[in-house]
Structures are given as structure tokens and as C-alpha cells.
XYZ file of C-alpha atoms in Angstrom:
350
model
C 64.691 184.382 117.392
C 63.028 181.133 118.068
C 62.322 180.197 121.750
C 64.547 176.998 122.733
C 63.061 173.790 122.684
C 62.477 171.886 125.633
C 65.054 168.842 125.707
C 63.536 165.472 127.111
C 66.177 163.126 127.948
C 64.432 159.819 128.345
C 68.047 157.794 129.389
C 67.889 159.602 133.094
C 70.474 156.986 134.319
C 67.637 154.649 135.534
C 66.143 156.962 138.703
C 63.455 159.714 138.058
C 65.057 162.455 138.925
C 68.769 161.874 138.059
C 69.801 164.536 135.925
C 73.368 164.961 134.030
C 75.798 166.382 136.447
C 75.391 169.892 135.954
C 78.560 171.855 137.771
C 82.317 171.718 136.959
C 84.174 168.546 138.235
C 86.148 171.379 140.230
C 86.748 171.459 144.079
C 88.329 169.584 147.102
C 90.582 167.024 146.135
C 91.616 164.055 148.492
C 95.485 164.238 148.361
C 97.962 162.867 150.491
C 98.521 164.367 153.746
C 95.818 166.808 153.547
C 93.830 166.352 157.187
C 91.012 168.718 156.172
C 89.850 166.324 152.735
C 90.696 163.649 154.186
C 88.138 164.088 157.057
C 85.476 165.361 154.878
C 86.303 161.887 152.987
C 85.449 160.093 155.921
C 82.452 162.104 156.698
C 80.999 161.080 153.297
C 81.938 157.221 154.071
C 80.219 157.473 157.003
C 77.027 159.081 155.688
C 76.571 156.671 152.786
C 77.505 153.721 155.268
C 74.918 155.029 157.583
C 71.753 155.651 155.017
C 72.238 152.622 153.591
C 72.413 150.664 156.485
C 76.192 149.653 156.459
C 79.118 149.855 159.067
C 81.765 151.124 156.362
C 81.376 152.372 152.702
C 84.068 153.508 150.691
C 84.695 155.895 147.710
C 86.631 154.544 144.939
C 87.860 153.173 141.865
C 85.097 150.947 139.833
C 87.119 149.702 136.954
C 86.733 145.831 136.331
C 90.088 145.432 137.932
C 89.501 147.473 141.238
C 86.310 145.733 141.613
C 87.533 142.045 141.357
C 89.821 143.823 143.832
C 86.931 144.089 146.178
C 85.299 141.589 145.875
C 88.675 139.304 146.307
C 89.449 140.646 149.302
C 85.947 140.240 150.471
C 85.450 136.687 149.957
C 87.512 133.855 151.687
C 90.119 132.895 148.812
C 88.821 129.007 148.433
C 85.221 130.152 148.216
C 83.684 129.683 145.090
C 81.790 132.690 144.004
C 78.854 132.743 141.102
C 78.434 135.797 139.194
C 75.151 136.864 137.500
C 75.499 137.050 133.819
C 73.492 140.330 133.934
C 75.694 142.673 136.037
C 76.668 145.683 134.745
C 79.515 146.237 132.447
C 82.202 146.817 135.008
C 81.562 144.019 137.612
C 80.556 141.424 134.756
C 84.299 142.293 133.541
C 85.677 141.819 137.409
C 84.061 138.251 137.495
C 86.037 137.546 134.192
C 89.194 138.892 135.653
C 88.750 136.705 139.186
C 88.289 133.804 136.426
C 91.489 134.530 134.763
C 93.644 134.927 137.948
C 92.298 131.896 138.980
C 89.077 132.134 141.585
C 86.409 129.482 140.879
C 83.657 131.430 139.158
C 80.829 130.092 138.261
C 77.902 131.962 135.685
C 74.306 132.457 136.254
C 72.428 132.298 133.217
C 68.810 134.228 132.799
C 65.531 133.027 131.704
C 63.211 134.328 128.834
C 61.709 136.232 131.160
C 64.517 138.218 132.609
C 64.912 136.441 135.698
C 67.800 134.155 137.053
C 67.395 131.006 136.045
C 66.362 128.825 138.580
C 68.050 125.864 137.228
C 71.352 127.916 137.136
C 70.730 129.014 140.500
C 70.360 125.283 141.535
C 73.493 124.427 139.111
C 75.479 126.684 141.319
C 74.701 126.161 144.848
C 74.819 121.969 143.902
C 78.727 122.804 142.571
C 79.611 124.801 146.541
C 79.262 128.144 145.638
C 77.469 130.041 148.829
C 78.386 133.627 147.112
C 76.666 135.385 144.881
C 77.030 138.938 142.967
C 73.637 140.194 141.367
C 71.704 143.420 140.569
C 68.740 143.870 143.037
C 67.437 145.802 139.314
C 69.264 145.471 136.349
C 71.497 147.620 134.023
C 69.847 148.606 130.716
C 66.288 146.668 131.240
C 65.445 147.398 134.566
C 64.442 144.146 135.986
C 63.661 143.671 139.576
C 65.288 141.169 141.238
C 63.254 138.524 143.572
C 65.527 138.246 146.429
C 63.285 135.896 147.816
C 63.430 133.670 144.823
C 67.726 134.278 145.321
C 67.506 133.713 149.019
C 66.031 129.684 148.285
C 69.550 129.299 146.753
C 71.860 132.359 148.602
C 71.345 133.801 151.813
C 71.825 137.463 152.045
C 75.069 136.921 154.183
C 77.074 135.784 150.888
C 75.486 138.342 148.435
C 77.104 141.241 147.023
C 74.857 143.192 145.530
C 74.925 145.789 142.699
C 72.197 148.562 144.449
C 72.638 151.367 141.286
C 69.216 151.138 140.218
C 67.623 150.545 143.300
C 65.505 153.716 144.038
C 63.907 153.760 147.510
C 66.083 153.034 150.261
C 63.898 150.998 152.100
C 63.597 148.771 149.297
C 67.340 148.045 149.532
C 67.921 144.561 150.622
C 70.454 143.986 153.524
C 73.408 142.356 152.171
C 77.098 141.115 152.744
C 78.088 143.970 151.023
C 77.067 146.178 148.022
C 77.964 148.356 144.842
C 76.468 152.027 144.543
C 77.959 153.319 141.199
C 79.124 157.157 140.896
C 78.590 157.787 137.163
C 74.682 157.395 137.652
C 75.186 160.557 138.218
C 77.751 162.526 137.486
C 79.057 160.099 134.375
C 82.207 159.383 135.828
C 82.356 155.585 135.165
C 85.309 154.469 137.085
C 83.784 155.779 140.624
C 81.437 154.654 142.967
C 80.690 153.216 146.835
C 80.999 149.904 148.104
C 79.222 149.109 151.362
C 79.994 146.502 153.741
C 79.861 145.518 157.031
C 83.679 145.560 157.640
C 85.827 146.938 155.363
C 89.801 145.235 156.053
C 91.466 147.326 152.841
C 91.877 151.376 152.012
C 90.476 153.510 149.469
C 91.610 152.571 146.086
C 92.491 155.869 144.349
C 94.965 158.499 145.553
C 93.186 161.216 144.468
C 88.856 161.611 144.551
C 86.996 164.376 143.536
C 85.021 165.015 146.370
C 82.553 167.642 144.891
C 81.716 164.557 142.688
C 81.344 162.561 145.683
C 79.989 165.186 147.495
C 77.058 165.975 144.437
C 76.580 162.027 144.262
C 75.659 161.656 147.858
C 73.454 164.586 148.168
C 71.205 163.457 144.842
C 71.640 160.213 145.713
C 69.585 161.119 149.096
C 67.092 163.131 147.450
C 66.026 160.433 144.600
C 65.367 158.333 147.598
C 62.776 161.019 149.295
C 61.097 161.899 146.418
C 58.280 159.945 145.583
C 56.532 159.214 141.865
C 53.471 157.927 142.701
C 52.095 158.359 139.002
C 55.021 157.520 137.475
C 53.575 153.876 136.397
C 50.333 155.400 134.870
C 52.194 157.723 132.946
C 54.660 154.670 131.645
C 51.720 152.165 130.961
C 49.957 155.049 129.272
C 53.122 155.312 126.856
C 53.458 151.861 126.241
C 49.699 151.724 124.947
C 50.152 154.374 122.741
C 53.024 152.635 121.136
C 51.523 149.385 120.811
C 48.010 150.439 119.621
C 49.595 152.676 117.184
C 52.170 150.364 115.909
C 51.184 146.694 116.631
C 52.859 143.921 115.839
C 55.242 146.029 114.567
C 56.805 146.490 118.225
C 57.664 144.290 121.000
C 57.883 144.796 124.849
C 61.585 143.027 125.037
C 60.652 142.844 129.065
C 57.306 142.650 130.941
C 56.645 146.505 132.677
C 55.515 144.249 135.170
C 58.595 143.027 136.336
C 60.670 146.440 136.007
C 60.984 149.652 137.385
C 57.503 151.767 136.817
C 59.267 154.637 135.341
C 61.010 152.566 132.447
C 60.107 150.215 129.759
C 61.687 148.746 127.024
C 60.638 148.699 123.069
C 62.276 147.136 119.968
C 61.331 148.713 117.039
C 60.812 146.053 113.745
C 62.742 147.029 111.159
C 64.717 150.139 112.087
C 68.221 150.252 114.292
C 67.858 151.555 117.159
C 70.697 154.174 116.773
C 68.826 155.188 113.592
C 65.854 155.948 115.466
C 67.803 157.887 118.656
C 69.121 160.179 116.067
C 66.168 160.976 114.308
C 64.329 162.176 117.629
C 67.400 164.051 118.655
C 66.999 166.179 116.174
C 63.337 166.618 118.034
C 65.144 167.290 121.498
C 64.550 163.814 122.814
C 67.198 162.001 123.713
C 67.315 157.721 123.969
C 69.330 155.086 124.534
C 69.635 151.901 123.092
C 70.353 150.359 126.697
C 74.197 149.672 126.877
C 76.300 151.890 129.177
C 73.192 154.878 128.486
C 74.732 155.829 125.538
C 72.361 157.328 122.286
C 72.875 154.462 120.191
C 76.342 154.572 119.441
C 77.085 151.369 121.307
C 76.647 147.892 121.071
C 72.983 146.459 121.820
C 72.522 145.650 125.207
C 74.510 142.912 126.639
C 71.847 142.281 129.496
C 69.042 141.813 126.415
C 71.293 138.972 124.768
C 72.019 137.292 127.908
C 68.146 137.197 128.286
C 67.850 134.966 125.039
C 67.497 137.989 122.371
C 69.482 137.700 119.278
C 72.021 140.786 118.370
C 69.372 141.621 115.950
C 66.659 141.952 117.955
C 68.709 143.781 120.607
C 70.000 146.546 117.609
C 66.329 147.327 117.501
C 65.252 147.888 121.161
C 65.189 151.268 122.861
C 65.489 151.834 126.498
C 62.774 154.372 128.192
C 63.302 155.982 131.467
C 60.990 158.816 132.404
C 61.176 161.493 134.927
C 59.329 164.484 135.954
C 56.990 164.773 133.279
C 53.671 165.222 132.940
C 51.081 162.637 130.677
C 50.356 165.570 128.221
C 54.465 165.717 127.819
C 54.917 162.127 127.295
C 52.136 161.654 124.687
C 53.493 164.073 122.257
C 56.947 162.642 122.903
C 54.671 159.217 121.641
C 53.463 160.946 118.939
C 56.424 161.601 117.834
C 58.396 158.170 118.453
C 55.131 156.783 116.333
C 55.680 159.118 113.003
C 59.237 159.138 113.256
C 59.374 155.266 113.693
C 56.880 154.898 110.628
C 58.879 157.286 108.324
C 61.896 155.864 108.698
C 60.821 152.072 108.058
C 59.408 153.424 105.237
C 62.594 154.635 103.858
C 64.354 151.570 104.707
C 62.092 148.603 104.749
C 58.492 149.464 102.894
């Protein structure tokens, strides 16, 4: 019998040491009139509220309509509120549903290079809008946020900010309030924390799962300890290997630079992404083509096309997120990525 093969899952939900949630969904549940969840609800609330630096925090529903919920109830009713037009899934969805029910929203539009556009951000703040909802760093690419370069158009009291990729607590900007999303870690979409200062509404969903909750907290609070100090080297090491091997051939769809140091993104000429994902999960390494972490099966990343990339170039582009792995580990996986890559273009292009 063969020995199993080590599995390298390079879509760790955007932190290091995230990991798939890896113990039944099965525990406490919040129900009504149960004083002994319901505490250890609050107790949870109060610890996420506290390490984050936030009065209240709450555990709840994160569909697109719960959060334009929130963020409704947050902001004054005649304020006009701009929305970045690289939020995640969900809360890009909640701005569209504050448009339709009738809130002034207005769209921030990125550059080339990943940013905000400046002249957007000037667009807005000339038209009255003093609130803003952005990603400190970005679904799918990664991209770190200036808040300074924000702050010349938005002061921190009017932004809401979407903290799931954030990694280090004390790189967490002070906001208004904030978005912590659940299924980082356990994959539960539809749950998550929002932070504020003061909270004037309940918890959204009759029922929570608070092992979830309880698992999201607790590895939420480690990622933030643990420190990667490496963890560039061994991504800028990868990203030479596949651009000295392949050349032109590849493109960095976002300057390392500017993103997280444990993630970098690749488009690959000629092959589909999802093409590529499936070949090297038959290797035990496991990508994602950016949107929603899924291997390929979705559509190309939203955030890349709002950046200026065609759908085309997007179907080719592969999200990289690395964890605890060691530079020997993440050669071979480049070995790999490079003969894989150059087999299949030359089955479908050469």
C-alpha cells in the first residue's frame, strides 16, 4: 500500500494558517430562551469586540440582505454612502440592494494598479458622500489598502470596513465599524462579526452555531499571534521560479508588492485556469482561481475585472496563498505548476 500523499492546499482562505474547519458543525446552539447559550453568546461578542478594539460585535447573518441590513441601520438614512467596487461578494451585493431600496449609493472604481481610484475617490466625496465601505485587503487578490491614501477623502469615523483578510491585529485600522467574515474559516458563508462602536439592533439569526463561532474566534486569535516572518522570501522565491521558467508566458495580474506576503497572483497564457486547478489536484495541490476560493469551478474573479482585466485574462489567473511550508516544499510544488502548465498548453494551444 502506497503511503498517502501530502495534500497542499494553496487557497488557505487568505491567512497562513487558516485551515478547513476540521470538526463537526455539532454543539451549543443559541435558541430562544436558553440563558446558558445565550450568555456564552455574549461572552463571544464581548471577546471579539474587545480584541479588536470595539465596544460591541455581533454574530450573525452575512447574506447580501442582512448586511445592507447593517449597514442601513448604521448610517443616518439621508447619508449618502459610496461602496468600493472591490468588496467581497456578499457586501458588493448589499450595496446593490441599498441601491434598489432606494439609499444614494455611489461606486468606487479601481485603478490598473489595484488601488481605489483617486479620481473616484474625489468623484465621491465632491457628490456628499462622507461614508465609505472598503476592504483594508481585498477578496481574491489580496491588495492592501492605503488608508492613508482613503483618509485624504474619508475619515475613519464614516468607514466600514471589511477586516477578513487583515492578518495582524495591530494592523487593523480603527473604524466606524467593521466586517469579520465566519466562512474564512469554517466555510459557512452566510456568518460572520460586525464590530462597532454602538450597536442599536439584535442579532440577526435565531439560531447560531456557537462551536462555529466558538472555533472562529479561537483561530481567529491564533492567526493573529503567529508570526511568518519568511513567509515573503518563500513567496518571491515562487514567483521567480515561475517567471524565469515560463516568461512571457505568465503575468503577475497584481504587484507582490502591494499584497499580502504570503499570496500572489499568476495568469497562465493560454490555459483556463480551472483546467490547470484540476490537473494539479490530481498532484494533491489544491488552487483557486480567486472567486469565493473555489478550485476553478467559478467565475473569474470579479475583483480582477473591476481592476481593468478582461474576462479572458481573469479565466487564466490563479490565486496563491501559502502557509506553513517550507522553501524546499514550495519549489517542487513550482516544479510542478511549471510542467503541468507547459503540457497542457501544449495540448491545447502549441
Amino acid at each position: 500500500m502506497q503511503p498517502l500523499k501530502k495534500l497542499y492546499c494553496l487557497d488557505v482562505n487568505h491567512a497562513p494558517s487558516f485551515q478547513p474547519f476540521d470538526s463537526a458543525p455539532i454543539g451549543i446552539r443559541l435558541r430562544s430562551g436558553d440563558g446558558e447559550s445565550l450568555e456564552l453568546l455574549k461572552n463571544l461578542n464581548r471577546s471579539f469586540a474587545s480584541a479588536f478594539g470595539y465596544s460591541e460585535a455581533v454574530f450573525c447573518n452575512f447574506s447580501p440582505a442582512a448586511l445592507s441590513f447593517f449597514i442601513d441601520q448604521a448610517v443616518p438614512s439621508k447619508e449618502i454612502i459610496a461602496f468600493s467596487s472591490k468588496l467581497p461578494h456578499n457586501l458588493y451585493h448589499a450595496g446593490q440592494f441599498l441601491e434598489k431600496s432606494g439609499r444614494t449609493i455611489l461606486w468606487i472604481e479601481a485603478d490598473a494598479e489595484g488601488r481605489l481610484s483617486e479620481d473616484s475617490l474625489a468623484s465621491a466625496k465632491e457628490r456628499g458622500a462622507r461614508y465609505l465601505v472598503c476592504s483594508a485587503v481585498d477578496e481574491d487578490t489580496f491588495y492592501i489598502e492605503s488608508m492613508k491614501r482613503v483618509n485624504r477623502y474619508f475619515d475613519m469615523k464614516h468607514l466600514i470596513l471589511d477586516l477578513s483578510n487583515a492578518l495582524k491585529l495591530e494592523n487593523i485600522p480603527k473604524a466606524f465599524a467593521a466586517f469579520v467574515w465566519g466562512y474564512k474559516v469554517g466555510s459557512f458563508k452566510h456568518s460572520g462579526i460586525f464590530l462597532c462602536s454602538k450597536c442599536t439592533f439584535t442579532d440577526m439569526i435565531p439560531s447560531i452555531d456557537l462551536t462555529v463561532y466558538d472555533h472562529f474566534y479561537n483561530t481567529y486569535m491564533k492567526t493573529a499571534n503567529d508570526s511568518y516572518d519568511n513567509i515573503g522570501e518563500i513567496r518571491d522565491c515562487f514567483v521567480k521560479q515561475i517567471t524565469d521558467a515560463l516568461g512571457c508566458r505568465v503575468k503577475l495580474m497584481i504587484n507582490p508588492i502591494l499584497t499580502l506576503p504570503n499570496s500572489c497572483y499568476i495568469g497562465f497564457d493560454g490555459v483556463f485556469a480551472r483546467d490547470l486547478i484540476r490537473s494539479m489536484a490530481l498532484e494533491g495541490i489544491f488552487l483557486t482561481n480567486g472567486e469565493l476560493c473555489s478550485l476553478g469551478l467559478s467565475q473569474p474573479s470579479r475583483i480582477l475585472k473591476a481592476i481593468g482585466y478582461s474576462t479572458e485574462e481573469a479565466s487564466t489567473a490563479i490565486s496563491f496563498s501559502f502557509g506553513k511550508m517550507t522553501q524546499e516544499e514550495v519549489e517542487s510544488i513550482g516544479e510542478k505548476i511549471i510542467y503541468k502548465y507547459r503540457q497542457l498548453r501544449a495540448i491545447l494551444v502549441d
